[in-house]
Short mmCIF file of C-alpha atoms in Angstrom, two decimals:
data_model
loop_
_atom_site.label_atom_id
_atom_site.label_comp_id
_atom_site.label_asym_id
_atom_site.label_seq_id
_atom_site.Cartn_x
_atom_site.Cartn_y
_atom_site.Cartn_z
CA UNK J 1 -40.53 9.12 0.37
CA UNK J 2 -37.33 9.27 -1.61
CA UNK J 3 -33.92 7.77 -1.26
CA UNK J 4 -32.61 9.80 -4.16
CA UNK J 5 -33.23 13.46 -4.76
CA UNK J 6 -31.43 14.77 -7.77
CA UNK J 7 -31.01 18.45 -7.77
CA UNK J 8 -29.75 21.63 -8.82
CA UNK J 9 -31.43 23.98 -11.16
CA UNK J 10 -28.09 24.45 -12.88
CA UNK J 11 -26.27 21.56 -14.53
CA UNK J 12 -24.43 19.29 -12.11
CA UNK J 13 -21.08 20.71 -11.22
CA UNK J 14 -21.81 24.21 -12.51
CA UNK J 15 -20.54 27.21 -10.60
CA UNK J 16 -19.63 30.81 -11.14
CA UNK J 17 -16.44 31.55 -13.01
CA UNK J 18 -14.01 34.32 -11.99
CA UNK J 19 -15.53 36.73 -14.50
CA UNK J 20 -19.02 36.13 -13.17
CA UNK J 21 -20.03 33.90 -16.06
CA UNK J 22 -20.88 30.22 -15.91
CA UNK J 23 -18.00 27.87 -15.19
CA UNK J 24 -17.60 24.25 -14.25
CA UNK J 25 -16.42 22.87 -10.95
CA UNK J 26 -14.07 19.90 -10.84
CA UNK J 27 -15.89 16.57 -10.71
CA UNK J 28 -14.19 15.70 -7.42
CA UNK J 29 -13.15 18.32 -4.88
CA UNK J 30 -9.62 18.35 -3.45
CA UNK J 31 -11.11 17.84 0.03
CA UNK J 32 -12.62 14.54 -1.13
CA UNK J 33 -9.28 13.39 -2.54
CA UNK J 34 -7.42 14.35 0.64
CA UNK J 35 -9.94 12.53 2.82
CA UNK J 36 -9.73 9.58 0.46
CA UNK J 37 -5.97 9.43 0.99
CA UNK J 38 -6.46 9.48 4.77
CA UNK J 39 -9.02 6.69 4.55
CA UNK J 40 -6.78 4.67 2.24
CA UNK J 41 -3.87 4.71 4.69
CA UNK J 42 -6.11 4.17 7.72
CA UNK J 43 -7.91 1.27 6.07
CA UNK J 44 -4.63 -0.50 5.34
CA UNK J 45 -4.05 -0.42 9.09
CA UNK J 46 -7.61 -1.36 10.10
CA UNK J 47 -8.09 -4.13 7.56
CA UNK J 48 -4.81 -5.78 8.52
CA UNK J 49 -6.38 -6.34 11.93
CA UNK J 50 -9.89 -7.09 10.64
CA UNK J 51 -8.59 -9.72 8.22
CA UNK J 52 -6.99 -11.83 10.94
CA UNK J 53 -9.28 -11.00 13.87
CA UNK J 54 -12.02 -13.65 13.30
CA UNK J 55 -9.45 -16.45 12.99
CA UNK J 56 -7.37 -15.05 15.87
CA UNK J 57 -10.38 -14.95 18.18
CA UNK J 58 -12.01 -18.24 17.17
CA UNK J 59 -8.95 -20.40 16.42
CA UNK J 60 -6.35 -18.59 18.52
CA UNK J 61 -8.30 -17.62 21.65
CA UNK J 62 -10.91 -20.38 21.30
CA UNK J 63 -14.05 -18.23 21.36
CA UNK J 64 -17.38 -19.87 20.56
CA UNK J 65 -19.56 -18.43 17.78
CA UNK J 66 -21.71 -16.83 20.49
CA UNK J 67 -18.66 -15.24 22.12
CA UNK J 68 -17.41 -14.05 18.76
CA UNK J 69 -20.85 -12.69 17.94
CA UNK J 70 -20.82 -10.67 21.17
CA UNK J 71 -17.36 -9.30 20.42
CA UNK J 72 -18.25 -8.58 16.80
CA UNK J 73 -21.35 -6.81 18.03
CA UNK J 74 -19.21 -4.65 20.33
CA UNK J 75 -16.90 -3.98 17.39
CA UNK J 76 -19.80 -2.55 15.39
CA UNK J 77 -22.10 -1.31 18.15
CA UNK J 78 -19.68 0.97 19.99
CA UNK J 79 -18.93 2.99 16.85
CA UNK J 80 -22.68 3.31 16.32
CA UNK J 81 -23.26 4.78 19.76
CA UNK J 82 -20.39 7.22 19.38
CA UNK J 83 -21.15 8.18 15.79
CA UNK J 84 -24.08 10.36 16.80
CA UNK J 85 -21.88 12.14 19.34
CA UNK J 86 -19.19 12.72 16.73
CA UNK J 87 -21.65 14.16 14.23
CA UNK J 88 -23.28 16.50 16.74
CA UNK J 89 -19.93 17.66 18.15
CA UNK J 90 -18.65 18.45 14.66
CA UNK J 91 -21.68 20.63 13.94
CA UNK J 92 -21.62 22.18 17.40
CA UNK J 93 -17.93 23.18 17.51
CA UNK J 94 -18.01 24.03 13.80
CA UNK J 95 -14.82 22.10 13.10
CA UNK J 96 -15.37 18.80 11.29
CA UNK J 97 -11.64 18.21 10.79
CA UNK J 98 -10.89 18.49 14.52
CA UNK J 99 -13.46 15.86 15.55
CA UNK J 100 -12.44 13.56 12.71
CA UNK J 101 -8.79 13.96 13.72
CA UNK J 102 -9.54 13.00 17.31
CA UNK J 103 -11.27 9.87 16.05
CA UNK J 104 -8.41 8.87 13.78
CA UNK J 105 -5.92 9.53 16.57
CA UNK J 106 -7.80 7.40 19.11
CA UNK J 107 -7.97 4.48 16.70
CA UNK J 108 -4.25 4.76 16.03
CA UNK J 109 -3.45 4.72 19.76
CA UNK J 110 -5.44 1.51 20.25
CA UNK J 111 -3.61 -0.59 17.65
CA UNK J 112 -0.49 -1.30 19.76
CA UNK J 113 -2.69 -2.21 22.74
CA UNK J 114 -3.76 -5.35 20.86
CA UNK J 115 -0.23 -6.61 21.47
CA UNK J 116 -1.01 -6.70 25.20
CA UNK J 117 -4.58 -8.05 25.08
CA UNK J 118 -4.90 -11.85 25.04
CA UNK J 119 -8.33 -12.57 26.54
CA UNK J 120 -11.94 -11.83 25.66
CA UNK J 121 -12.25 -8.99 28.18
CA UNK J 122 -9.05 -7.07 27.29
CA UNK J 123 -9.55 -7.56 23.56
CA UNK J 124 -13.15 -6.36 23.90
CA UNK J 125 -12.03 -3.17 25.71
CA UNK J 126 -9.37 -2.38 23.12
CA UNK J 127 -11.75 -2.98 20.23
CA UNK J 128 -14.39 -0.83 21.91
CA UNK J 129 -11.91 2.07 22.20
CA UNK J 130 -10.78 1.60 18.60
CA UNK J 131 -14.38 1.63 17.41
CA UNK J 132 -14.98 4.75 19.50
CA UNK J 133 -12.42 6.46 17.32
CA UNK J 134 -14.15 5.22 14.19
CA UNK J 135 -17.50 6.44 15.48
CA UNK J 136 -16.13 9.90 16.19
CA UNK J 137 -14.60 10.33 12.74
CA UNK J 138 -17.20 8.84 10.40
CA UNK J 139 -19.93 11.51 10.36
CA UNK J 140 -17.57 14.55 10.32
CA UNK J 141 -15.60 12.98 7.48
CA UNK J 142 -18.72 12.24 5.41
CA UNK J 143 -20.06 15.72 6.17
CA UNK J 144 -16.85 17.25 4.79
CA UNK J 145 -17.29 15.21 1.62
CA UNK J 146 -20.93 16.25 1.28
CA UNK J 147 -20.32 19.93 2.04
CA UNK J 148 -17.52 20.19 -0.51
CA UNK J 149 -19.51 18.62 -3.36
CA UNK J 150 -22.39 19.92 -5.54
CA UNK J 151 -25.67 18.08 -4.98
CA UNK J 152 -25.71 16.54 -8.45
CA UNK J 153 -22.31 14.93 -7.91
CA UNK J 154 -22.73 13.60 -4.36
CA UNK J 155 -22.93 9.96 -5.40
CA UNK J 156 -19.79 10.25 -7.54
CA UNK J 157 -17.87 12.02 -4.74
CA UNK J 158 -18.76 9.38 -2.17
CA UNK J 159 -17.94 6.72 -4.75
CA UNK J 160 -14.46 8.17 -5.29
CA UNK J 161 -13.86 8.34 -1.53
CA UNK J 162 -15.12 4.79 -1.01
CA UNK J 163 -12.93 3.57 -3.88
CA UNK J 164 -9.83 5.08 -2.27
CA UNK J 165 -10.94 3.75 1.11
CA UNK J 166 -11.38 0.31 -0.42
CA UNK J 167 -7.92 0.43 -1.96
CA UNK J 168 -6.69 0.40 1.62
CA UNK J 169 -9.10 -2.41 2.41
CA UNK J 170 -7.55 -4.32 -0.49
CA UNK J 171 -3.95 -3.73 0.59
CA UNK J 172 -4.55 -4.40 4.31
CA UNK J 173 -5.40 -8.12 4.04
CA UNK J 174 -2.53 -8.61 1.58
CA UNK J 175 -0.13 -7.10 4.09
CA UNK J 176 -1.57 -9.29 6.85
CA UNK J 177 -1.22 -12.38 4.67
CA UNK J 178 2.44 -11.77 3.92
CA UNK J 179 3.25 -10.87 7.54
CA UNK J 180 1.52 -14.01 8.87
CA UNK J 181 3.52 -16.18 6.49
CA UNK J 182 6.85 -14.42 6.98
CA UNK J 183 7.03 -13.35 10.64
CA UNK J 184 7.50 -15.31 13.81
CA UNK J 185 4.55 -14.64 16.12
CA UNK J 186 2.53 -13.50 13.12
CA UNK J 187 -0.47 -12.00 14.90
CA UNK J 188 1.65 -9.69 17.06
CA UNK J 189 3.62 -8.63 13.99
CA UNK J 190 0.37 -7.76 12.19
CA UNK J 191 -0.82 -5.64 15.13
CA UNK J 192 2.54 -3.83 15.42
CA UNK J 193 2.78 -2.91 11.72
CA UNK J 194 -0.86 -1.85 11.77
CA UNK J 195 -0.13 0.64 14.57
CA UNK J 196 2.67 2.30 12.58
CA UNK J 197 0.49 2.69 9.49
CA UNK J 198 -2.37 4.16 11.55
CA UNK J 199 -0.07 6.94 12.76
CA UNK J 200 0.76 7.77 9.13
CA UNK J 201 -2.96 8.21 8.40
CA UNK J 202 -3.25 10.82 11.17
CA UNK J 203 -0.24 12.69 9.75
CA UNK J 204 -1.84 12.81 6.30
CA UNK J 205 -5.06 14.19 7.81
CA UNK J 206 -3.26 16.96 9.69
CA UNK J 207 -1.11 18.03 6.73
CA UNK J 208 -3.42 17.72 3.73
CA UNK J 209 -7.10 17.98 4.75
CA UNK J 210 -8.29 21.61 4.90
CA UNK J 211 -9.99 22.78 8.07
CA UNK J 212 -13.13 23.98 6.24
CA UNK J 213 -14.85 22.58 3.19
CA UNK J 214 -15.71 24.84 0.30
CA UNK J 215 -19.45 24.67 -0.03
CA UNK J 216 -21.17 24.35 -3.35
CA UNK J 217 -24.85 23.70 -4.11
CA UNK J 218 -24.87 20.79 -1.71
CA UNK J 219 -28.44 20.21 -0.77
CA UNK J 220 -31.82 21.55 0.19
CA UNK J 221 -32.20 25.17 1.12
CA UNK J 222 -34.69 24.34 3.87
CA UNK J 223 -32.22 25.05 6.67
CA UNK J 224 -30.91 28.36 7.96
CA UNK J 225 -27.62 27.94 6.11
CA UNK J 226 -27.66 28.26 2.33
CA UNK J 227 -25.00 27.20 -0.12
CA UNK J 228 -22.04 29.53 -0.01
CA UNK J 229 -22.15 32.55 -2.24
CA UNK J 230 -19.32 33.10 -4.70
CA UNK J 231 -17.28 36.23 -4.82
CA UNK J 232 -17.13 37.88 -8.23
CA UNK J 233 -13.36 38.08 -7.94
CA UNK J 234 -12.79 34.52 -6.78
CA UNK J 235 -12.63 31.30 -8.73
CA UNK J 236 -13.95 29.12 -5.94
CA UNK J 237 -16.71 29.28 -3.32
CA UNK J 238 -16.18 30.76 0.11
CA UNK J 239 -14.99 28.42 2.83
CA UNK J 240 -17.96 28.58 5.16
CA UNK J 241 -18.30 26.99 8.56
CA UNK J 242 -21.79 25.88 9.54
CA UNK J 243 -23.40 27.66 12.45
CA UNK J 244 -23.25 25.97 15.84
CA UNK J 245 -26.28 23.88 16.65
CA UNK J 246 -27.89 22.61 19.83
CA UNK J 247 -29.41 19.26 20.70
CA UNK J 248 -32.98 20.47 20.08
CA UNK J 249 -32.13 21.41 16.49
CA UNK J 250 -30.43 18.09 15.97
CA UNK J 251 -33.43 16.12 17.22
CA UNK J 252 -35.72 18.23 15.06
CA UNK J 253 -34.15 16.57 12.03
CA UNK J 254 -36.32 13.54 12.73
CA UNK J 255 -39.33 15.66 11.72
CA UNK J 256 -38.10 15.51 8.11
CA UNK J 257 -40.19 12.73 6.50
CA UNK J 258 -37.46 11.69 4.08
CA UNK J 259 -34.82 11.46 6.78
CA UNK J 260 -37.13 9.33 8.90
CA UNK J 261 -37.71 7.04 5.94
CA UNK J 262 -33.99 6.67 5.34
CA UNK J 263 -33.36 5.94 9.01
CA UNK J 264 -36.14 3.33 9.22
CA UNK J 265 -34.91 1.52 6.12
CA UNK J 266 -31.29 1.61 7.26
CA UNK J 267 -32.32 0.02 10.56
CA UNK J 268 -34.54 -2.66 8.98
CA UNK J 269 -31.90 -3.70 6.48
CA UNK J 270 -29.11 -3.54 9.07
CA UNK J 271 -31.01 -5.98 11.28
CA UNK J 272 -30.69 -8.66 8.60
CA UNK J 273 -27.23 -7.89 7.19
CA UNK J 274 -24.78 -10.53 8.42
CA UNK J 275 -21.43 -8.99 9.34
CA UNK J 276 -18.43 -9.43 7.06
CA UNK J 277 -16.59 -11.51 9.65
CA UNK J 278 -19.43 -14.04 9.91
CA UNK J 279 -19.79 -14.15 6.13
CA UNK J 280 -16.11 -15.04 5.72
CA UNK J 281 -16.34 -17.69 8.44
CA UNK J 282 -19.38 -19.17 6.70
CA UNK J 283 -17.56 -19.12 3.37
CA UNK J 284 -14.54 -20.86 4.86
CA UNK J 285 -16.77 -23.47 6.51
CA UNK J 286 -18.70 -24.10 3.28
CA UNK J 287 -15.71 -24.13 0.91
CA UNK J 288 -13.06 -25.71 3.13
CA UNK J 289 -10.61 -22.86 2.61
CA UNK J 290 -7.38 -23.43 4.54
CA UNK J 291 -6.60 -21.14 7.47
CA UNK J 292 -3.56 -19.47 5.90
CA UNK J 293 -5.74 -18.25 3.03
CA UNK J 294 -8.45 -16.85 5.28
CA UNK J 295 -6.97 -13.29 5.46
CA UNK J 296 -7.30 -13.06 1.67
CA UNK J 297 -11.08 -13.50 1.62
CA UNK J 298 -11.77 -9.76 2.18
CA UNK J 299 -9.70 -9.06 -0.94
CA UNK J 300 -12.45 -10.39 -3.17
CA UNK J 301 -15.00 -8.06 -1.63
CA UNK J 302 -12.59 -5.12 -1.65
CA UNK J 303 -11.51 -5.61 -5.27
CA UNK J 304 -15.08 -5.59 -6.57
CA UNK J 305 -15.97 -2.65 -4.33
CA UNK J 306 -12.93 -0.75 -5.63
CA UNK J 307 -13.85 -1.33 -9.28
CA UNK J 308 -17.54 -0.47 -8.91
CA UNK J 309 -17.74 2.21 -6.20
CA UNK J 310 -17.38 5.18 -8.58
CA UNK J 311 -19.61 3.75 -11.37
CA UNK J 312 -22.28 2.79 -8.82
CA UNK J 313 -22.21 6.27 -7.26
CA UNK J 314 -22.45 7.94 -10.66
CA UNK J 315 -25.29 5.59 -11.65
CA UNK J 316 -27.14 6.47 -8.46
CA UNK J 317 -26.85 10.18 -9.31
CA UNK J 318 -28.19 9.40 -12.76
CA UNK J 319 -31.03 6.92 -12.32
CA UNK J 320 -31.88 7.36 -8.65
CA UNK J 321 -30.34 6.22 -5.38
CA UNK J 322 -33.38 4.16 -4.37
CA UNK J 323 -32.97 1.80 -7.33
CA UNK J 324 -29.24 1.29 -6.82
CA UNK J 325 -29.57 0.92 -3.04
CA UNK J 326 -32.27 -1.76 -3.19
CA UNK J 327 -30.50 -3.59 -6.03
CA UNK J 328 -27.42 -3.87 -3.82
CA UNK J 329 -29.42 -5.60 -1.09
CA UNK J 330 -31.01 -7.93 -3.64
CA UNK J 331 -27.53 -9.03 -4.75
CA UNK J 332 -26.50 -9.60 -1.13
CA UNK J 333 -29.56 -11.83 -0.76
CA UNK J 334 -28.38 -13.76 -3.83
CA UNK J 335 -25.03 -14.28 -2.09
CA UNK J 336 -26.79 -15.72 0.95
CA UNK J 337 -28.71 -18.04 -1.36
CA UNK J 338 -25.50 -19.33 -2.92
CA UNK J 339 -24.01 -20.06 0.51
CA UNK J 340 -27.15 -21.95 1.47
CA UNK J 341 -28.13 -23.93 -1.58
CA UNK J 342 -25.52 -23.80 -4.36
CA UNK J 343 -23.59 -27.00 -5.19
CA UNK J 344 -19.98 -27.23 -4.04
CA UNK J 345 -18.54 -25.40 -7.06
CA UNK J 346 -14.86 -24.36 -7.13
CA UNK J 347 -16.12 -20.93 -8.20
CA UNK J 348 -18.51 -20.58 -5.25
CA UNK J 349 -16.19 -18.41 -3.09
CA UNK J 350 -15.56 -16.09 -6.03
CA UNK J 351 -19.25 -15.69 -6.80
CA UNK J 352 -20.15 -14.92 -3.17
CA UNK J 353 -17.31 -12.39 -2.81
CA UNK J 354 -18.28 -10.66 -6.07
CA UNK J 355 -21.88 -10.28 -4.92
CA UNK J 356 -20.68 -9.05 -1.53
CA UNK J 357 -18.49 -6.41 -3.20
CA UNK J 358 -21.29 -5.23 -5.50
CA UNK J 359 -23.55 -4.91 -2.46
CA UNK J 360 -21.10 -2.51 -0.81
CA UNK J 361 -20.53 -0.54 -4.02
CA UNK J 362 -24.29 -0.03 -4.40
CA UNK J 363 -25.01 0.95 -0.80
CA UNK J 364 -22.04 2.21 1.21
CA UNK J 365 -21.67 5.62 -0.43
CA UNK J 366 -25.22 5.92 -1.74
CA UNK J 367 -26.83 6.14 1.69
CA UNK J 368 -24.82 9.13 3.03
CA UNK J 369 -25.22 10.82 -0.37
CA UNK J 370 -28.99 10.49 0.01
CA UNK J 371 -28.86 11.88 3.54
CA UNK J 372 -26.73 14.80 2.35
CA UNK J 373 -29.45 15.70 -0.14
CA UNK J 374 -32.03 15.71 2.65
CA UNK J 375 -30.65 17.81 5.52
CA UNK J 376 -29.46 21.44 5.62
CA UNK J 377 -25.75 22.21 5.55
CA UNK J 378 -25.47 23.27 9.19
CA UNK J 379 -26.79 19.88 10.33
CA UNK J 380 -25.10 17.72 7.69
CA UNK J 381 -22.83 15.77 10.07
CA UNK J 382 -25.67 15.24 12.55
CA UNK J 383 -28.05 13.98 9.87
CA UNK J 384 -25.50 11.53 8.49
CA UNK J 385 -24.76 10.37 12.03
CA UNK J 386 -28.45 9.79 12.83
CA UNK J 387 -28.91 7.40 9.94
CA UNK J 388 -25.49 5.81 10.36
CA UNK J 389 -26.09 5.22 14.06
CA UNK J 390 -29.41 3.51 13.44
CA UNK J 391 -27.84 1.27 10.81
CA UNK J 392 -24.81 0.38 12.94
CA UNK J 393 -26.90 -0.37 16.04
CA UNK J 394 -29.09 -2.64 13.94
CA UNK J 395 -26.01 -4.48 12.70
CA UNK J 396 -24.84 -4.77 16.30
CA UNK J 397 -28.11 -6.55 17.11
CA UNK J 398 -27.73 -8.72 14.03
CA UNK J 399 -24.26 -9.87 15.13
CA UNK J 400 -25.52 -10.86 18.57
CA UNK J 401 -28.59 -12.63 17.17
CA UNK J 402 -26.66 -14.39 14.41
CA UNK J 403 -23.96 -15.60 16.81
CA UNK J 404 -26.62 -16.98 19.15
CA UNK J 405 -28.53 -18.61 16.27
CA UNK J 406 -25.34 -20.22 14.92
CA UNK J 407 -24.53 -21.60 18.40
CA UNK J 408 -28.04 -22.97 18.95
CA UNK J 409 -29.14 -24.06 15.48
CA UNK J 410 -26.02 -24.26 13.34
CA UNK J 411 -24.65 -22.07 10.54
CA UNK J 412 -27.16 -23.07 7.83
CA UNK J 413 -30.39 -22.37 9.72
CA UNK J 414 -28.96 -19.13 11.09
CA UNK J 415 -28.12 -17.88 7.60
CA UNK J 416 -31.50 -19.04 6.26
CA UNK J 417 -33.25 -16.97 8.95
CA UNK J 418 -31.11 -13.93 8.05
CA UNK J 419 -31.91 -14.38 4.36
CA UNK J 420 -35.66 -14.59 5.02
CA UNK J 421 -35.47 -11.47 7.18
CA UNK J 422 -33.50 -9.57 4.54
CA UNK J 423 -36.05 -10.47 1.87
CA UNK J 424 -38.92 -9.16 4.00
CA UNK J 425 -37.10 -6.00 5.09
CA UNK J 426 -36.01 -5.17 1.53
CA UNK J 427 -39.64 -5.42 0.41
CA UNK J 428 -40.70 -3.04 3.20
CA UNK J 429 -37.87 -0.64 2.32
CA UNK J 430 -38.99 -0.63 -1.30
CA UNK J 431 -42.45 0.47 -0.21
CA UNK J 432 -41.24 3.10 2.27
CA UNK J 433 -38.84 4.64 -0.24
CA UNK J 434 -41.25 4.49 -3.18
CA UNK J 435 -41.60 7.61 -5.35
CA UNK J 436 -44.53 9.90 -4.59
CA UNK J 437 -47.72 9.28 -6.55
CA UNK J 438 -48.23 11.47 -9.63
CA UNK J 439 -50.07 14.65 -8.76
CA UNK J 440 -49.31 14.47 -5.04
CA UNK J 441 -48.41 17.63 -3.18
CA UNK J 442 -44.67 18.35 -3.35
CA UNK J 443 -42.53 18.14 -0.26
CA UNK J 444 -41.33 21.68 0.62
CA UNK J 445 -37.85 20.34 1.35
CA UNK J 446 -37.70 18.43 -1.91
CA UNK J 447 -34.99 19.36 -4.36
CA UNK J 448 -36.18 20.88 -7.63
CA UNK J 449 -35.56 18.22 -10.25
CA UNK J 450 -37.37 15.28 -8.70
CA UNK J 451 -36.27 11.74 -8.09
CA UNK J 452 -36.54 8.15 -9.13
#
């Protein structure tokens, strides 16, 4: 089984020129850049809320770690359940932009509702609706990125998108920090500004993201839809919409051995990946960081992610996605180890946040790039959603279990259990995703140039 299939008989990025001779496609498609701009603006809005939410719920509303774990699980789990629906709808109606736009719009509508929600129940409902929007948009958006990018450049394209997305994740906590320190009733001010910025993200999507992605040599030719042909008199590929699909075709994707392997590994690793919110609470508890500085903790993760997302994606295209993906989880495990056993160094928060950021750079875009190299174009959104849903549901379970373990045993034993589980699951993932033995029969769906 492979996490990384590197393809294309022609050099990465090659395509037909207007005169019929060989040309070279741009390294990053305009669709990717437009979607990156949408994600940047939207993430400023989302991360403003995410940066203050743990402290608002625990210190402001007085939730216990178990209550926060349940709410954090809802925050992640609802988007997981809806993500599969969003991916299938996008493939079925043959309009990825429409489904993504509905998701972005729903999330934007939910931001001002946080101004009215002041208890566990109302906040949980609003967050569930907001995560519904995220679930609807994620797979169609990633499918547009995959479908507009040649197979040999998928990791780079997702890296560029994630870097732009993370720029928003970097600016959002900064905005929340300044608003909390400057405004009266700081939490409400954060939620109100966040709502305005979310609307701007929807406007950018409507105006600048094309309705159809131009398809290049984006993946295996095992499905009914091939890469788009190029007109001799055109300098770019046709804009092709995938054929509509039904539920039976979508479920048949699980027959692909490589997709099953990716899904299994995403679930196993998700079950032992402590959520960002818990990690920041643990870091504050361990380092004694004052409450007013808490919203800045995600900046460390976001800054490292921003710097390394593109290099990590390009490295995955070059040396193999399996290696980069598993290395990212190994570095996350090192961060857990520092939180558990490192002396009380002044540099401890910086080290943990750096490792956390490298983990995201090595995994967040690499996984959908690997899925895109595995499934046919007409089922691209559905395939990405299948793996993403399994991973998100696993993280939902992890949030519930970690919150319960923290309440019953304390923060240290709970994190030690998560670290032990991550070590075991990473070892299993390394075996499941191992390269095929020399001389073994080739997979018919395998891309031509092999993997690492």
